[in-house]
PDB file of C-alpha atoms in Angstrom:
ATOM      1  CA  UNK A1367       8.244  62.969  -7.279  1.00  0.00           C
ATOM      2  CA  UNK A1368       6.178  60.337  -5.192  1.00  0.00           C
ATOM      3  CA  UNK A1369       8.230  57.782  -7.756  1.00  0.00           C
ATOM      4  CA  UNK A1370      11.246  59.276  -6.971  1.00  0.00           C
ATOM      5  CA  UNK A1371      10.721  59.328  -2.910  1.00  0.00           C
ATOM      6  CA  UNK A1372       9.895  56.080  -3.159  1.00  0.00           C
ATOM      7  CA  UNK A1373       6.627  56.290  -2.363  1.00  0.00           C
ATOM      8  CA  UNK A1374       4.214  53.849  -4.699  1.00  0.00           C
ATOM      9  CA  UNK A1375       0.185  53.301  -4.468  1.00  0.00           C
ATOM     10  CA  UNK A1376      -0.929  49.635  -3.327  1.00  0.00           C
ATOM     11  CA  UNK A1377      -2.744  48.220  -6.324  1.00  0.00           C
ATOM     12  CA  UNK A1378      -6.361  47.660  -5.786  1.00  0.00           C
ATOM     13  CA  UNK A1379      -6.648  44.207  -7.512  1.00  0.00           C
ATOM     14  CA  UNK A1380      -3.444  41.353  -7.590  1.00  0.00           C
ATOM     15  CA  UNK A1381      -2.413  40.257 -11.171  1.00  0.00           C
ATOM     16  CA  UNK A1382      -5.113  38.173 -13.544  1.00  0.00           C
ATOM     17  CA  UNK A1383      -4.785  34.786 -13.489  1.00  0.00           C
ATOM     18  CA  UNK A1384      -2.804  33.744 -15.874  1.00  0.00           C
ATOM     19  CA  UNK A1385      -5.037  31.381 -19.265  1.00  0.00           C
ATOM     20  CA  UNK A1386      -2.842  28.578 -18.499  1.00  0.00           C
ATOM     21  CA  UNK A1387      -0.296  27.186 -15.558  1.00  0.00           C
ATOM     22  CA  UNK A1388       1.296  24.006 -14.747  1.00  0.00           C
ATOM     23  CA  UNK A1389       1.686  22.445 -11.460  1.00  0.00           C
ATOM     24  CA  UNK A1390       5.764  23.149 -12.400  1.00  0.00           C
ATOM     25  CA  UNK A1391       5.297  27.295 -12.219  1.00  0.00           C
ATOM     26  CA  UNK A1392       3.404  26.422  -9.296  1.00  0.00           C
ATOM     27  CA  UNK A1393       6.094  24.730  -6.995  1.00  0.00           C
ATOM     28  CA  UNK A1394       8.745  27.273  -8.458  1.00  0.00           C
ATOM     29  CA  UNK A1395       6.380  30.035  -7.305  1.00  0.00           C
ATOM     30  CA  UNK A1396       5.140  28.497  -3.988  1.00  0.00           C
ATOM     31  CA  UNK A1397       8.075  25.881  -3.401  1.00  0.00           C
ATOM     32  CA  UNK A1398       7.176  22.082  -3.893  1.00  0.00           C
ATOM     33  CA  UNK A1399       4.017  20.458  -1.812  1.00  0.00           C
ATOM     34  CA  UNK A1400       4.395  19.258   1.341  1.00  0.00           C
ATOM     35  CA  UNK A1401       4.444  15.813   1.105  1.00  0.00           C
ATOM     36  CA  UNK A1402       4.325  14.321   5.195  1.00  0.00           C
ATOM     37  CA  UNK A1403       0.473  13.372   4.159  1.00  0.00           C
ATOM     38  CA  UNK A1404      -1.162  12.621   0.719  1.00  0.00           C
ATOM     39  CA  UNK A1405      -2.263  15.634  -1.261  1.00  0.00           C
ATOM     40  CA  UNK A1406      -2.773  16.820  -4.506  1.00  0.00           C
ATOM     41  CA  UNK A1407      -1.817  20.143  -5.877  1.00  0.00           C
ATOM     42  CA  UNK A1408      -4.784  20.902  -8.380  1.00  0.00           C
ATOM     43  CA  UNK A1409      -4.834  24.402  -9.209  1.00  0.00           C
ATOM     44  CA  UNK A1410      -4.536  27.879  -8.378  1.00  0.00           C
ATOM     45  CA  UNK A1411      -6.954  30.144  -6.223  1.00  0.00           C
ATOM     46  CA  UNK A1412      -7.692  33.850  -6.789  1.00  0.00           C
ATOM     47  CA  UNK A1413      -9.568  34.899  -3.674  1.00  0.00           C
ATOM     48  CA  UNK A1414     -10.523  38.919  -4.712  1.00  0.00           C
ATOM     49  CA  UNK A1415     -12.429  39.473  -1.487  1.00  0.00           C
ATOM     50  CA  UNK A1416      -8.667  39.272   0.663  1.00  0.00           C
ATOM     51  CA  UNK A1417      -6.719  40.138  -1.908  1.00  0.00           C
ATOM     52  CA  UNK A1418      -4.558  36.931  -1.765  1.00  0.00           C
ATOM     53  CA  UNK A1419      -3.768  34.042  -4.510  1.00  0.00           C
ATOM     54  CA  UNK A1420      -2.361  30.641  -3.774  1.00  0.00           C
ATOM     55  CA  UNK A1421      -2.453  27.047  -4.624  1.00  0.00           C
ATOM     56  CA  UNK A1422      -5.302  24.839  -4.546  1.00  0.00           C
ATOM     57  CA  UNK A1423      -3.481  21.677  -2.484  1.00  0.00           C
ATOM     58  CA  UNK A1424      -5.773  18.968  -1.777  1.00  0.00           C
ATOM     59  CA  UNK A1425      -5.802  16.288   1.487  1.00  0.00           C
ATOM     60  CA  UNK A1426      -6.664  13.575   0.308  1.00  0.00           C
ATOM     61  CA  UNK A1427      -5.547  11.416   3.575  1.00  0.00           C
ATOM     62  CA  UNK A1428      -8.062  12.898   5.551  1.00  0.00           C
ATOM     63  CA  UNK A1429     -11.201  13.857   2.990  1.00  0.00           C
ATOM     64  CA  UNK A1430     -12.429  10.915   2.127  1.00  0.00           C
ATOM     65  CA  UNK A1431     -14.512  11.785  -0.792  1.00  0.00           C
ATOM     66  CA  UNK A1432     -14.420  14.419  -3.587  1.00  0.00           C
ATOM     67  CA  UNK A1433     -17.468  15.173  -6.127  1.00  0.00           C
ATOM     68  CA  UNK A1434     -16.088  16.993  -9.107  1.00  0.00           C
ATOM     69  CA  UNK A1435     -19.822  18.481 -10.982  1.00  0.00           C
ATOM     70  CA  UNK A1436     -19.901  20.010 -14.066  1.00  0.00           C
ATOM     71  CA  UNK A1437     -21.174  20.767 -17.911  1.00  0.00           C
ATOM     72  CA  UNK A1438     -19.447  18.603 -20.433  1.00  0.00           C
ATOM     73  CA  UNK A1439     -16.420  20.484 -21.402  1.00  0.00           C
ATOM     74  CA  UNK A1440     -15.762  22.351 -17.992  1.00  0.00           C
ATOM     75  CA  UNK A1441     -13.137  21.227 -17.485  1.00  0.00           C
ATOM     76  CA  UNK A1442     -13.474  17.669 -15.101  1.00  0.00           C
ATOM     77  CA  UNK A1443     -11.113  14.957 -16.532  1.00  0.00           C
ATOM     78  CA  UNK A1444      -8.537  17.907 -16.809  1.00  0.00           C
ATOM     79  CA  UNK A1445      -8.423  18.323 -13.020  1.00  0.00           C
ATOM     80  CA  UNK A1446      -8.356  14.435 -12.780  1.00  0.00           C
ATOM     81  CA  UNK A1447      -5.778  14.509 -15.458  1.00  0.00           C
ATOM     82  CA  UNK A1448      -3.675  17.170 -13.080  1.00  0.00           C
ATOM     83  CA  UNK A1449      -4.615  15.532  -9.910  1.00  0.00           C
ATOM     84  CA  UNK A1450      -3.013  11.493 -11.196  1.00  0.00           C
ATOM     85  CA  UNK A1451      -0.071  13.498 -12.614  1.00  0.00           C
ATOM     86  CA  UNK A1452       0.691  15.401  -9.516  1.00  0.00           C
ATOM     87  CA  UNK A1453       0.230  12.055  -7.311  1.00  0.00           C
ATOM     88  CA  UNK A1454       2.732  10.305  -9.624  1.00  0.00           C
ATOM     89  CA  UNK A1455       4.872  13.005  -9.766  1.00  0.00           C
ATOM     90  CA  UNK A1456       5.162  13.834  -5.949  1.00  0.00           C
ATOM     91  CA  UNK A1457       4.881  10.115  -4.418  1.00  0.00           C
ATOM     92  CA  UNK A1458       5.996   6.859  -5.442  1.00  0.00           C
ATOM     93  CA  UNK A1459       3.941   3.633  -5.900  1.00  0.00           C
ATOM     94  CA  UNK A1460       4.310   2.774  -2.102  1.00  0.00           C
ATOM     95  CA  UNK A1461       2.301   5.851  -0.736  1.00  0.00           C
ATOM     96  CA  UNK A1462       0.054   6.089  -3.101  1.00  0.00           C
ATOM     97  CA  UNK A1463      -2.341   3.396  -5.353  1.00  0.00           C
ATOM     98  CA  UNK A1464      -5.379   4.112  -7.825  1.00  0.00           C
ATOM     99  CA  UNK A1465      -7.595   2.235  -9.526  1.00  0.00           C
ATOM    100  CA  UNK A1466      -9.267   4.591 -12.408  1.00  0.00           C
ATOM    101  CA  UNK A1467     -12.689   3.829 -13.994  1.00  0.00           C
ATOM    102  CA  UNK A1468     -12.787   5.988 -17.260  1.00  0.00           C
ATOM    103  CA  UNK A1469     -16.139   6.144 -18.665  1.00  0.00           C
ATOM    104  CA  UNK A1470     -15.826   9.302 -20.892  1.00  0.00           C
ATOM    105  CA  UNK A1471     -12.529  10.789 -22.789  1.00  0.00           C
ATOM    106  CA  UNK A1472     -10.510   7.909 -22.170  1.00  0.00           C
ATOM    107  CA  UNK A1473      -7.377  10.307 -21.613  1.00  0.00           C
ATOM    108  CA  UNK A1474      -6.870   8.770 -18.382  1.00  0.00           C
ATOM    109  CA  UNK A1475      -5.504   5.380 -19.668  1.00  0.00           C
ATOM    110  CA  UNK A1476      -2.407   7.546 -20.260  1.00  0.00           C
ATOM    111  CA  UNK A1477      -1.773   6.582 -16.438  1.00  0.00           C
ATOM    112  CA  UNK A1478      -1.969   2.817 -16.806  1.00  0.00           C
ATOM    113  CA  UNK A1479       1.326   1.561 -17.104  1.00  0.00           C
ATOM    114  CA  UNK A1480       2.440   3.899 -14.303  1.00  0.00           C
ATOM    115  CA  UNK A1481       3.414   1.747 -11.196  1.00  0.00           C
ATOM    116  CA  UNK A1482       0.483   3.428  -8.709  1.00  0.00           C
ATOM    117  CA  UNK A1483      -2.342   2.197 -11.215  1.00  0.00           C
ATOM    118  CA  UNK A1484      -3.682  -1.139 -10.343  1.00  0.00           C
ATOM    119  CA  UNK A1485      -6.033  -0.647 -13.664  1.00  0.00           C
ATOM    120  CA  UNK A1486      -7.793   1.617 -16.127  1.00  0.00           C
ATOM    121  CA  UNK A1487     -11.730   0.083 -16.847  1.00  0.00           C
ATOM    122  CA  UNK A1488     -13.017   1.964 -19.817  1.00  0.00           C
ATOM    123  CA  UNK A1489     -16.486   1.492 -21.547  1.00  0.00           C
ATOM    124  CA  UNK A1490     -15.435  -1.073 -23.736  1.00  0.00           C
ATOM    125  CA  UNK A1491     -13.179  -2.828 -21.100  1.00  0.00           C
ATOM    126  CA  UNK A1492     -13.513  -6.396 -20.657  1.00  0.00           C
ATOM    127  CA  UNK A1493     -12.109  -6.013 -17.110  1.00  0.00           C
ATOM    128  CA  UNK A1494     -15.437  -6.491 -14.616  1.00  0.00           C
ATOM    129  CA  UNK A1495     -16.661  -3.683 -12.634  1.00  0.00           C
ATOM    130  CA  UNK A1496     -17.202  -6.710 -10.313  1.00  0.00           C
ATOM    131  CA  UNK A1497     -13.975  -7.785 -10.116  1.00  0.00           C
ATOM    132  CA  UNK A1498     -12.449  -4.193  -8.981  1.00  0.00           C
ATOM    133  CA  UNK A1499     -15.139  -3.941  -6.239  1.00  0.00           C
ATOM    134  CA  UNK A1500     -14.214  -7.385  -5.311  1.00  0.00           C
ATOM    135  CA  UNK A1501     -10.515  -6.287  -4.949  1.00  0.00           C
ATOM    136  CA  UNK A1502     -11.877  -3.490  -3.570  1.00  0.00           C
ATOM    137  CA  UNK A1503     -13.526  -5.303  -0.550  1.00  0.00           C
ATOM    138  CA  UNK A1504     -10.529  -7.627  -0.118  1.00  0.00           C
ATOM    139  CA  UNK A1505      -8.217  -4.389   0.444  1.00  0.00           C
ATOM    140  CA  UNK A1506     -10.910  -3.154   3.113  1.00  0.00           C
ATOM    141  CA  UNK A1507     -10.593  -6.261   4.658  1.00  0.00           C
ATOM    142  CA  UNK A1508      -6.975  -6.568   4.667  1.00  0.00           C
ATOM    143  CA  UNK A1509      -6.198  -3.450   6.475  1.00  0.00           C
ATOM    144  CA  UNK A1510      -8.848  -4.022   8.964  1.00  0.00           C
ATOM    145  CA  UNK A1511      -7.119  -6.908   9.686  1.00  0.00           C
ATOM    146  CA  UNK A1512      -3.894  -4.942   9.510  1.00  0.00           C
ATOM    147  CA  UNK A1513      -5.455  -2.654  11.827  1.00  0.00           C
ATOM    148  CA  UNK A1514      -6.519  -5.142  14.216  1.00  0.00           C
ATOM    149  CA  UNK A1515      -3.445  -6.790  14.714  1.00  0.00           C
ATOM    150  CA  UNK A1516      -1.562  -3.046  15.676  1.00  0.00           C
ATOM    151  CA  UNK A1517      -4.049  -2.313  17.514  1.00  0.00           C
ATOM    152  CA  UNK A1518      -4.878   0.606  15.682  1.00  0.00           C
ATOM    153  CA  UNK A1519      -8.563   2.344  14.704  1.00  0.00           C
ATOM    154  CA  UNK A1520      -7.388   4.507  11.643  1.00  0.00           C
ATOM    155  CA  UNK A1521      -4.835   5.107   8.456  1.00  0.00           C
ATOM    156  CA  UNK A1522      -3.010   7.627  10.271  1.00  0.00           C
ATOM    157  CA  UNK A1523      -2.308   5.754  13.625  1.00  0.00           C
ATOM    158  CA  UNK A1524      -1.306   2.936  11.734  1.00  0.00           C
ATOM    159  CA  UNK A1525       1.019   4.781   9.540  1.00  0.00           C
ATOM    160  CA  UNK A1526       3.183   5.545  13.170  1.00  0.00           C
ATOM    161  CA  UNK A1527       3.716   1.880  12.798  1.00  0.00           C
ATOM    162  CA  UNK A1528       4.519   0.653   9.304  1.00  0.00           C
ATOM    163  CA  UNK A1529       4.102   1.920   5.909  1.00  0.00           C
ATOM    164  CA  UNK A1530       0.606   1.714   3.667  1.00  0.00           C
ATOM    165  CA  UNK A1531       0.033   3.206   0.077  1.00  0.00           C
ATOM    166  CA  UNK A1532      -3.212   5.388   0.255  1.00  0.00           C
ATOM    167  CA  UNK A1533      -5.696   3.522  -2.690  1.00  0.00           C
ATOM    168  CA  UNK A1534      -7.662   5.409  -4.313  1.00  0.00           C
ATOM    169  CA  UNK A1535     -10.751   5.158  -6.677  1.00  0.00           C
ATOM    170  CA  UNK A1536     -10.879   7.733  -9.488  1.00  0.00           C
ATOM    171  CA  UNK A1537     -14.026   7.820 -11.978  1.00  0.00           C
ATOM    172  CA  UNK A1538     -14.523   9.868 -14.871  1.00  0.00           C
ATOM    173  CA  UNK A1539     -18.310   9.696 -15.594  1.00  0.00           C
ATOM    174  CA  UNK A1540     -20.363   8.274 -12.598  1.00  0.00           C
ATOM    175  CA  UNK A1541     -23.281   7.662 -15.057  1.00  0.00           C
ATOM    176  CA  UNK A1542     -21.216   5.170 -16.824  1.00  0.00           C
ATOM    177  CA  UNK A1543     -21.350   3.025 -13.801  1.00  0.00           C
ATOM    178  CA  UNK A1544     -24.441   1.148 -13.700  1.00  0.00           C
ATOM    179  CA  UNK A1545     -23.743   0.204 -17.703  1.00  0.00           C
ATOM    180  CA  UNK A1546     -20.831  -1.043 -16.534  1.00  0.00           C
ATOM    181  CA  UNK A1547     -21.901  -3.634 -13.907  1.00  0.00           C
ATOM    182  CA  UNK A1548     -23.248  -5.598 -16.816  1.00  0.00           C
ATOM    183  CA  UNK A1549     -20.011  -6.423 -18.548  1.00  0.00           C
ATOM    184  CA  UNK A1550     -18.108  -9.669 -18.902  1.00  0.00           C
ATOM    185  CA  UNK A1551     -16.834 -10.237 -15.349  1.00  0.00           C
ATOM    186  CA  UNK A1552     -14.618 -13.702 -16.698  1.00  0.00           C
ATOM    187  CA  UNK A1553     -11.379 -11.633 -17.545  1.00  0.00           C
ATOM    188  CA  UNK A1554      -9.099 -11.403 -14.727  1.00  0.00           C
ATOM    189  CA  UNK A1555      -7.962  -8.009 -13.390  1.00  0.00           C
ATOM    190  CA  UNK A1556      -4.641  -6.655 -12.297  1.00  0.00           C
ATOM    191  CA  UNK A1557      -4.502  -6.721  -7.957  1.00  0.00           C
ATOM    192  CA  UNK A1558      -1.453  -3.959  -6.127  1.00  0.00           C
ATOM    193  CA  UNK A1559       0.189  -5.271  -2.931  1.00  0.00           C
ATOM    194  CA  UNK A1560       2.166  -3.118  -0.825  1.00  0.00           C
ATOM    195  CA  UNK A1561       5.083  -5.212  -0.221  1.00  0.00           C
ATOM    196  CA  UNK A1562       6.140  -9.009   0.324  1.00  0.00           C
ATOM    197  CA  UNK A1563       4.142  -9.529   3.542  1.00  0.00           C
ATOM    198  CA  UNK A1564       1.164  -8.740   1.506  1.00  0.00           C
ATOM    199  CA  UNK A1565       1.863 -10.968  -1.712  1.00  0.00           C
ATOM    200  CA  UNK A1566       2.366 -14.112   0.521  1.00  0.00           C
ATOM    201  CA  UNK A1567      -1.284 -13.490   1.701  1.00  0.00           C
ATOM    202  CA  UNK A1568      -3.020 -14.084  -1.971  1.00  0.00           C
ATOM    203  CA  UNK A1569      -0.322 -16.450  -3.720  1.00  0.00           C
ATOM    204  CA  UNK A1570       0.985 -20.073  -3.401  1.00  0.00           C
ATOM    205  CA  UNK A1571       4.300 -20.052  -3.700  1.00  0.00           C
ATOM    206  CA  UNK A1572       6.677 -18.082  -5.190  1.00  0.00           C
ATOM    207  CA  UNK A1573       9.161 -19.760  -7.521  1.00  0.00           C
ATOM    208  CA  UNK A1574      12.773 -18.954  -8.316  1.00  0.00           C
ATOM    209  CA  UNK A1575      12.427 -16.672 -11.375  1.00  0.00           C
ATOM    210  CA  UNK A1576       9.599 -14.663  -9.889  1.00  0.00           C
ATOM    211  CA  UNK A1577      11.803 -14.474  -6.907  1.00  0.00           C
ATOM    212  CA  UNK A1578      14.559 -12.910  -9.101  1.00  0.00           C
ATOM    213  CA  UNK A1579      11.687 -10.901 -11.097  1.00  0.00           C
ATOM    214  CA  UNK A1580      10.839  -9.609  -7.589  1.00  0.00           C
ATOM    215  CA  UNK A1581      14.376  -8.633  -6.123  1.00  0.00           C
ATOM    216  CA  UNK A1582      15.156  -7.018  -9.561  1.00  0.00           C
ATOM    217  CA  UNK A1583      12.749  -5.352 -10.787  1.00  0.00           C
ATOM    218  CA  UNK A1584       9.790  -4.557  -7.840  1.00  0.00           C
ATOM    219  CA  UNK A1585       8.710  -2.028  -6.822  1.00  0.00           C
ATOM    220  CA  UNK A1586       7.565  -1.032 -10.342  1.00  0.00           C
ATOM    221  CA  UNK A1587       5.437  -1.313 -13.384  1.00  0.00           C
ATOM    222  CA  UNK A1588       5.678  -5.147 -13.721  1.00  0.00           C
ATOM    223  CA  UNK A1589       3.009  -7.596 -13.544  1.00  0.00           C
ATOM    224  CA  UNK A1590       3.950 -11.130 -12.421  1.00  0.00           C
ATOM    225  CA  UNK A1591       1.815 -14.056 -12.362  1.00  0.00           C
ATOM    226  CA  UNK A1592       1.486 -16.388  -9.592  1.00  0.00           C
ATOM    227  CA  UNK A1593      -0.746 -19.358  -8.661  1.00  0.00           C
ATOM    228  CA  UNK A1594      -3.325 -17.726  -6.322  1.00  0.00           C
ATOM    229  CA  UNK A1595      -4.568 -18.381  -2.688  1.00  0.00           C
ATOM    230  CA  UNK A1596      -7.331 -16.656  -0.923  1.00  0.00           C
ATOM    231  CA  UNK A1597      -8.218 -14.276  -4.266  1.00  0.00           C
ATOM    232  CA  UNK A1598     -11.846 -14.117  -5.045  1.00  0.00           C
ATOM    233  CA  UNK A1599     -12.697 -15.789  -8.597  1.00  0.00           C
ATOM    234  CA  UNK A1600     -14.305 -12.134  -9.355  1.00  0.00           C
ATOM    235  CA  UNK A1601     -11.081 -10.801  -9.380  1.00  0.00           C
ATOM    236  CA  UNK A1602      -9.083 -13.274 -11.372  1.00  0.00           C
ATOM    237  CA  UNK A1603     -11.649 -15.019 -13.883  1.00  0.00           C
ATOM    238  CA  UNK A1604     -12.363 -17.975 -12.248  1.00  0.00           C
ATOM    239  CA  UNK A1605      -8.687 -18.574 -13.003  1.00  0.00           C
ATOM    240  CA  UNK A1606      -6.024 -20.393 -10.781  1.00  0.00           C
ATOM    241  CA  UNK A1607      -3.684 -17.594 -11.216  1.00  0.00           C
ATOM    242  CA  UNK A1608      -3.531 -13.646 -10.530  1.00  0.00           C
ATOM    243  CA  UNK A1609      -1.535 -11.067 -11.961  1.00  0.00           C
ATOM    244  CA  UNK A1610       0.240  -8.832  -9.157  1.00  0.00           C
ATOM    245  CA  UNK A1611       2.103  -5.760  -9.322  1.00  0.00           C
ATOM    246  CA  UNK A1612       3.889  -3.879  -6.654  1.00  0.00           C
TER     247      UNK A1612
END
């Protein structure tokens, strides 16, 4: 009768989780993340206590930086896994930059010939831990110097002004680090720019066929060579020359 009237009971408890979900069931369920800042849509949240579920959707413009602790086999380079795939999936190469250091499952090198990696160091890597905290510092020091000249004190306010991929640093095993430090730091290592303006900053010229290279086929997953200038010897070998992508 109470069926028939219309009349149905509130269920105490929302559905289970479900054992498995991609980020695509996600956006179909809760429409697509908002992309006007950087985040990442990780997961999905079951919150018993208010009787609500939604997606786990990370800002990672504005907190600076994330701990992920666990056992072996909880689950960590998974979320990392979901977290570069959603970043390449939601914003191109010229919002959003990572450099990855993968010191355990070495799943994440899947992501290195994607146009937002800069690099993939893995224990074995002959790439420099170094050299990537040399590039690193030269970054920090170009957008202070960007910031500077706008007149500008953050990411944000300069954003208002002119475009800036977000670079990020993504480890997978911090106690791989320190073992790392002590590697061969004479191979040169892969340096993003965020646009022309940029490039002329670290190289010496430019000839015709990169030129072409450049109009053709940047932004995207090619490296090109050029004869450096003002590029720290950490970063490219000791070499005259650095490989740039954009």
């Amino acid at each position: 009768l109470a069926e028939k009237e219309g009349f149905v009971a509130q269920p105490l408890w929302l559905d289970e989780l479900p054992s498995r979900i991609s980020l695509t069931d996600l956006d179909q369920r809760y429409g697509k993340l908002n992309t006007d800042i950087i985040r990442a849509r990780l997961g999905f949240v079951d919150d018993p206590a208010h009787q609500s579920q939604f997606p786990l959707d990370l800002d990672l413009q504005h907190n600076r930086n994330l701990l992920i602790v666990g056992e072996t086999g909880s689950g960590k380079t998974t979320l990392l896994q979901t977290l570069l795939f959603g970043l390449s999936k939601d914003y191109s190469s010229d919002r959003v930059n990572f450099y990855i250091l993968d010191f355990s499952s070495r799943l994440l090198k899947q992501f290195e010939k994607l146009p937002h990696c800069g690099g993939v160091i893995t224990d074995d890597s002959e790439d420099a831990i170094l050299q990537l905290l040399s590039l690193i510092k030269e970054i920090i020091s170009e957008r202070r110097k960007l910031f500077t000249e706008a007149d500008v004190s953050n990411y944000d306010a300069y954003l208002e002004i002119a475009p800036l991929p977000l670079s990020l640093l993504i480890s997978d095993d911090a106690s791989q680090f320190e073992e790392m430090k002590k590697r061969n730091e004479n191979k040169p290592m892969l340096m993003l720019v965020n646009g022309i303006k940029m490039l002329n900053k670290y190289v010496s010229s430019i000839n015709d066929i990169e030129k072409k290279l450049i109009d053709e086929l940047w932004p995207g997953a090619l490296t090109i060579i050029f004869n450096k200038k003002n590029v720290s010897d950490l970063l490219t070998g000791g070499l005259g020359t650095v490989g740039i992508r954009y």
